[in-house]
CSV table of C-alpha atoms in Angstrom, one decimal:
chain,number,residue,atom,x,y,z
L,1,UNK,CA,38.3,161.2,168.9
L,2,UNK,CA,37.2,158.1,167.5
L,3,UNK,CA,39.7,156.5,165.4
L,4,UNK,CA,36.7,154.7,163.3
L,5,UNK,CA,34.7,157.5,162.3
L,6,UNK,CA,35.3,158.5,158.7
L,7,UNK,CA,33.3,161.6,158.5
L,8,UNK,CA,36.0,163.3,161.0
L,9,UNK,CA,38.3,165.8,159.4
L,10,UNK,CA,40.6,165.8,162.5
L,11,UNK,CA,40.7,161.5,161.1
L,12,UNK,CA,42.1,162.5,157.9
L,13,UNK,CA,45.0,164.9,158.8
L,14,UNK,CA,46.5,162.6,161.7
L,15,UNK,CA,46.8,159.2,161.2
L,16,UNK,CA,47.0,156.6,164.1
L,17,UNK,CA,49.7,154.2,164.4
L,18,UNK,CA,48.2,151.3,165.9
L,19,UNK,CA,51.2,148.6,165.7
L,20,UNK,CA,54.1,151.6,166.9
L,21,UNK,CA,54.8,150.0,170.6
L,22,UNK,CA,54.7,146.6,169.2
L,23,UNK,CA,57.8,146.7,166.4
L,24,UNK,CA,59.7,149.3,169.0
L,25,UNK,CA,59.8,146.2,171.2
L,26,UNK,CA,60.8,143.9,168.9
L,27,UNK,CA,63.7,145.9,167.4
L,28,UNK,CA,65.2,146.3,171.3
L,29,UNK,CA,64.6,142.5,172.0
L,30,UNK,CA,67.7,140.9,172.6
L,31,UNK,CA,67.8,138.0,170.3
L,32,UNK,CA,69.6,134.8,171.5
L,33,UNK,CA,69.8,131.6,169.6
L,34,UNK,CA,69.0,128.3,171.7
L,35,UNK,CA,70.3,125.5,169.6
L,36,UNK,CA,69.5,122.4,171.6
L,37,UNK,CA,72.5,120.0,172.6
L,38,UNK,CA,72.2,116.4,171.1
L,39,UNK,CA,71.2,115.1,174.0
L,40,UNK,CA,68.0,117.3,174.1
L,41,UNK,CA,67.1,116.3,170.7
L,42,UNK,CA,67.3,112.5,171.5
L,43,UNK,CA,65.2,113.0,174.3
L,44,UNK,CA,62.8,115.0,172.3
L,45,UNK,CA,62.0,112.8,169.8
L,46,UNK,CA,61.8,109.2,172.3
L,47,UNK,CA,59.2,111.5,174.3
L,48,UNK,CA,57.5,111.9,170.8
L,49,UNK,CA,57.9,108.1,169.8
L,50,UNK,CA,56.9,106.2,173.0
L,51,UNK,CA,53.3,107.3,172.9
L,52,UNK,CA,53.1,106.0,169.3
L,53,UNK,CA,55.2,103.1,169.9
L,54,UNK,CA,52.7,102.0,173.2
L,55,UNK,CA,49.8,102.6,170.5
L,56,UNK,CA,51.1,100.2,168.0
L,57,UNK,CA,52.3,97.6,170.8
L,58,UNK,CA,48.9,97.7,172.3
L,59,UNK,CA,46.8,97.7,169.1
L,60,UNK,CA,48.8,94.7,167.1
L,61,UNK,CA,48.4,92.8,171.0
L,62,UNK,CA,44.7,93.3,170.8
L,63,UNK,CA,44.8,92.2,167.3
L,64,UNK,CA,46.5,89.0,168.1
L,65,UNK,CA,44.2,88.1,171.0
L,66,UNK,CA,41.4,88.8,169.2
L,67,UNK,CA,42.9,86.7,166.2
L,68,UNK,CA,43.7,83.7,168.8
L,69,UNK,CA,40.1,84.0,169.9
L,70,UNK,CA,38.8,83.7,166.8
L,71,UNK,CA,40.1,80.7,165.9
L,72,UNK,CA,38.9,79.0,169.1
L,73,UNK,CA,35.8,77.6,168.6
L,74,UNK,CA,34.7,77.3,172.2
L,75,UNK,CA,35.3,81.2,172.6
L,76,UNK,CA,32.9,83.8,172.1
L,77,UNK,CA,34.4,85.5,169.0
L,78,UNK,CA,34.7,81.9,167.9
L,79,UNK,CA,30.8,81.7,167.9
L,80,UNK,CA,30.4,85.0,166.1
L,81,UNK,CA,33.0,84.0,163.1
L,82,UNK,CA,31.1,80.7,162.9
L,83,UNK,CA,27.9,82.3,162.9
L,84,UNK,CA,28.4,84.8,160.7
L,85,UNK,CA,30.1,82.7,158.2
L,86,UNK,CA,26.7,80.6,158.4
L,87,UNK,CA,25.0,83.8,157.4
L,88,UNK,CA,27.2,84.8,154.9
L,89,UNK,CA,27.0,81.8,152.9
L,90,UNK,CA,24.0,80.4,152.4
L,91,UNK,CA,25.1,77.7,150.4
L,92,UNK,CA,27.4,76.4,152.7
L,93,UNK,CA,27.5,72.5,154.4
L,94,UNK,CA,24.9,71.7,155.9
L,95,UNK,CA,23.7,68.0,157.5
L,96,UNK,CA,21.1,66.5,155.6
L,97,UNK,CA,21.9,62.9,156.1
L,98,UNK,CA,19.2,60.7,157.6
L,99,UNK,CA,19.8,57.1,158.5
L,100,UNK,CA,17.6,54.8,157.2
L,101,UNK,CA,17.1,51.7,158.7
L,102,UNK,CA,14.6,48.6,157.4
L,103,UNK,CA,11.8,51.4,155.5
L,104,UNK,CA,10.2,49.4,153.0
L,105,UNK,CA,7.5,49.7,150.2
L,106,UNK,CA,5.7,47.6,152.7
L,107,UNK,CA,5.6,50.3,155.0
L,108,UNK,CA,4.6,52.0,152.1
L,109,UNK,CA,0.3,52.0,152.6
L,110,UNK,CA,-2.5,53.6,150.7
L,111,UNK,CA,-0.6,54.5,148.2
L,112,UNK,CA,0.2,51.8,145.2
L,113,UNK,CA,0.4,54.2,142.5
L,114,UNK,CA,3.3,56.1,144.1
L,115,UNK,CA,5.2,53.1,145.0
L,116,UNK,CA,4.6,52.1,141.3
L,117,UNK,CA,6.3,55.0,140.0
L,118,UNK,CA,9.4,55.4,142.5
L,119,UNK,CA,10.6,51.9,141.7
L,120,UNK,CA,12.6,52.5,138.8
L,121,UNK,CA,14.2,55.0,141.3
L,122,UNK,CA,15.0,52.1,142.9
L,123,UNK,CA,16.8,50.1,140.2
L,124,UNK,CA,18.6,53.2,139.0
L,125,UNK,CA,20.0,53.6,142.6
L,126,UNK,CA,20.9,49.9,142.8
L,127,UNK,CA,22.3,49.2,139.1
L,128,UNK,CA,23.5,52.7,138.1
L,129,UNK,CA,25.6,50.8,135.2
L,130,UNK,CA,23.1,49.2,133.8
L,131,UNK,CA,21.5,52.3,132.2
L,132,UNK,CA,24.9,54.0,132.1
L,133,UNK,CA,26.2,51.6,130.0
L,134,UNK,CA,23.1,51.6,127.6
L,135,UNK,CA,23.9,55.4,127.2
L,136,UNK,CA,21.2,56.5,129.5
L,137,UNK,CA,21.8,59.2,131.9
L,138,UNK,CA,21.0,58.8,135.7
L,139,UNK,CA,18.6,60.4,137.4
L,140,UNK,CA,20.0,63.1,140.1
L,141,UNK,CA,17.1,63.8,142.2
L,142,UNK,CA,13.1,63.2,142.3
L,143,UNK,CA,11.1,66.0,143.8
L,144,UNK,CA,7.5,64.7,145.5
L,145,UNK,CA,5.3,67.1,146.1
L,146,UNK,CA,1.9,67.4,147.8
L,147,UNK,CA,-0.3,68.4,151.2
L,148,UNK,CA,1.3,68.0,154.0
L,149,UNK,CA,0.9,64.4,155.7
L,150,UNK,CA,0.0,62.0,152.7
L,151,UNK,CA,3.0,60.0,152.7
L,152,UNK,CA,6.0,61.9,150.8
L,153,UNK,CA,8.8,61.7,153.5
L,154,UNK,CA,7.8,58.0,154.0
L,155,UNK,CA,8.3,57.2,150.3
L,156,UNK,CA,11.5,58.7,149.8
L,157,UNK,CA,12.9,56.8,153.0
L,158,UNK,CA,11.1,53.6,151.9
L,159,UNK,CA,13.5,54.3,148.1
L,160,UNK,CA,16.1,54.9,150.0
L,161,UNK,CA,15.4,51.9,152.1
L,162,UNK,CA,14.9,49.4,149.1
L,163,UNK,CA,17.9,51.1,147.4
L,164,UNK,CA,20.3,50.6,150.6
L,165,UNK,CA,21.9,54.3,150.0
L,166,UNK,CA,21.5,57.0,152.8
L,167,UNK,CA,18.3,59.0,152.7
L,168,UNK,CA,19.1,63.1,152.3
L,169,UNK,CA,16.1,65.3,153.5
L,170,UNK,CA,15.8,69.0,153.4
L,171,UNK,CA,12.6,71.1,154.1
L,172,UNK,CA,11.5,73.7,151.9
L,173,UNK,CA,13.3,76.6,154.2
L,174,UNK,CA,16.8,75.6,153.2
L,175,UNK,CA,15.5,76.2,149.6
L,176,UNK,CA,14.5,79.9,150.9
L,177,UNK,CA,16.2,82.7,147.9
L,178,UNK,CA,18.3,84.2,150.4
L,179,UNK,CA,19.8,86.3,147.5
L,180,UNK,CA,17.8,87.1,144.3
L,181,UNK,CA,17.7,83.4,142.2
L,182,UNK,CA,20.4,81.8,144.2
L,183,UNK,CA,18.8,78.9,145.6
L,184,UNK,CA,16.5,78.7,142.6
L,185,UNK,CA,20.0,78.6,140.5
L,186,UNK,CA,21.4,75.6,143.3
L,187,UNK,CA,17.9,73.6,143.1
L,188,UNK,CA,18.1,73.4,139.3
L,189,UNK,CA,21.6,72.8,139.6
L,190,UNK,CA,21.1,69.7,142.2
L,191,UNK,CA,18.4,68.5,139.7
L,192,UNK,CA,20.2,69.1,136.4
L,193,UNK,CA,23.2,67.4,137.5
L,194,UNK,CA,25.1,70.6,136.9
């Protein structure tokens, strides 16, 4: 007879016992209590601890190393922190100092209206408290613009030259908006004087 078969009248006067042999067994089971001795507990739990213990020794000696490395320059992670931070900040130092040495408005040729106009750059740069002291603000920055090869490098050296202060250059892809309006914001800033 099939136990699962509901249309069986034989099913519904007899019922099966499935689970009979399994409590008759555990009612005769002898039933002993192992409480473990101190010494088995001890051992228990360092069994349970060194694994974890080896992870954390291993993970904050990785960390370290890693930490020393970084703050070696001459190391490969010390490459990656410095260029990433170069990345990640845009704005950060960079080395626009050129050296100037004997550019004049004599070297200065073709071009007499320019050289005209950049001279009271010049006396600004030379005699700042002259014009301070009138009330006048300084200037903070002069921005030349024009084709490529008529002369605009030259004439800022040549200011910087008569002026005897360091030249600063930077080419239009250090101006590049890395983030939206950030070097827009830092361009009007350097000429603002704010």
């Amino acid at each position: 007879m099939d136990p699962l078969e509901r249309n069986s009248d034989e099913g519904k006067e007899k019922k099966y016992n499935y689970y009979k042999g399994f409590f008759d067994a555990e009612k005769r089971r002898e039933v002993v209590n192992h409480e473990p001795t101190l010494g088995q507990s001890i051992f228990a739990a360092c069994l349970s601890a060194v694994p974890i213990a080896l992870l954390l020794y291993f993970v904050s000696r990785s960390y370290t190393r890693a930490k020393v490395d970084m703050q070696n320059p001459n190391s490969m992670y010390g490459q990656m922190r410095k260029n990433m931070q170069r990345m990640m900040n845009p704005a950060g130092e960079r080395d626009f100092r050129v050296t100037v040495k004997d550019t004049t408005f004599d070297d200065v040729v073709g071009i007499p209206e320019a050289v005209a106009e950049v001279e009271q750059y010049v006396n600004f740069l030379r005699t700042p408290e002259k014009f301070t002291r009138l009330g006048g603000r300084l200037p903070k920055g002069c921005i030349l613009t024009g084709g490529p090869g008529i002369g605009k490098t030259l004439l800022a050296k040549a200011v910087a030259g008569e002026a005897e202060v360091p030249f600063f250059s930077c080419s239009g892809a250090d101006f590049i908006e890395v983030y939206a309006g950030f070097r827009p914001q830092a361009r009007a800033r350097v000429v603002r004087g704010g």
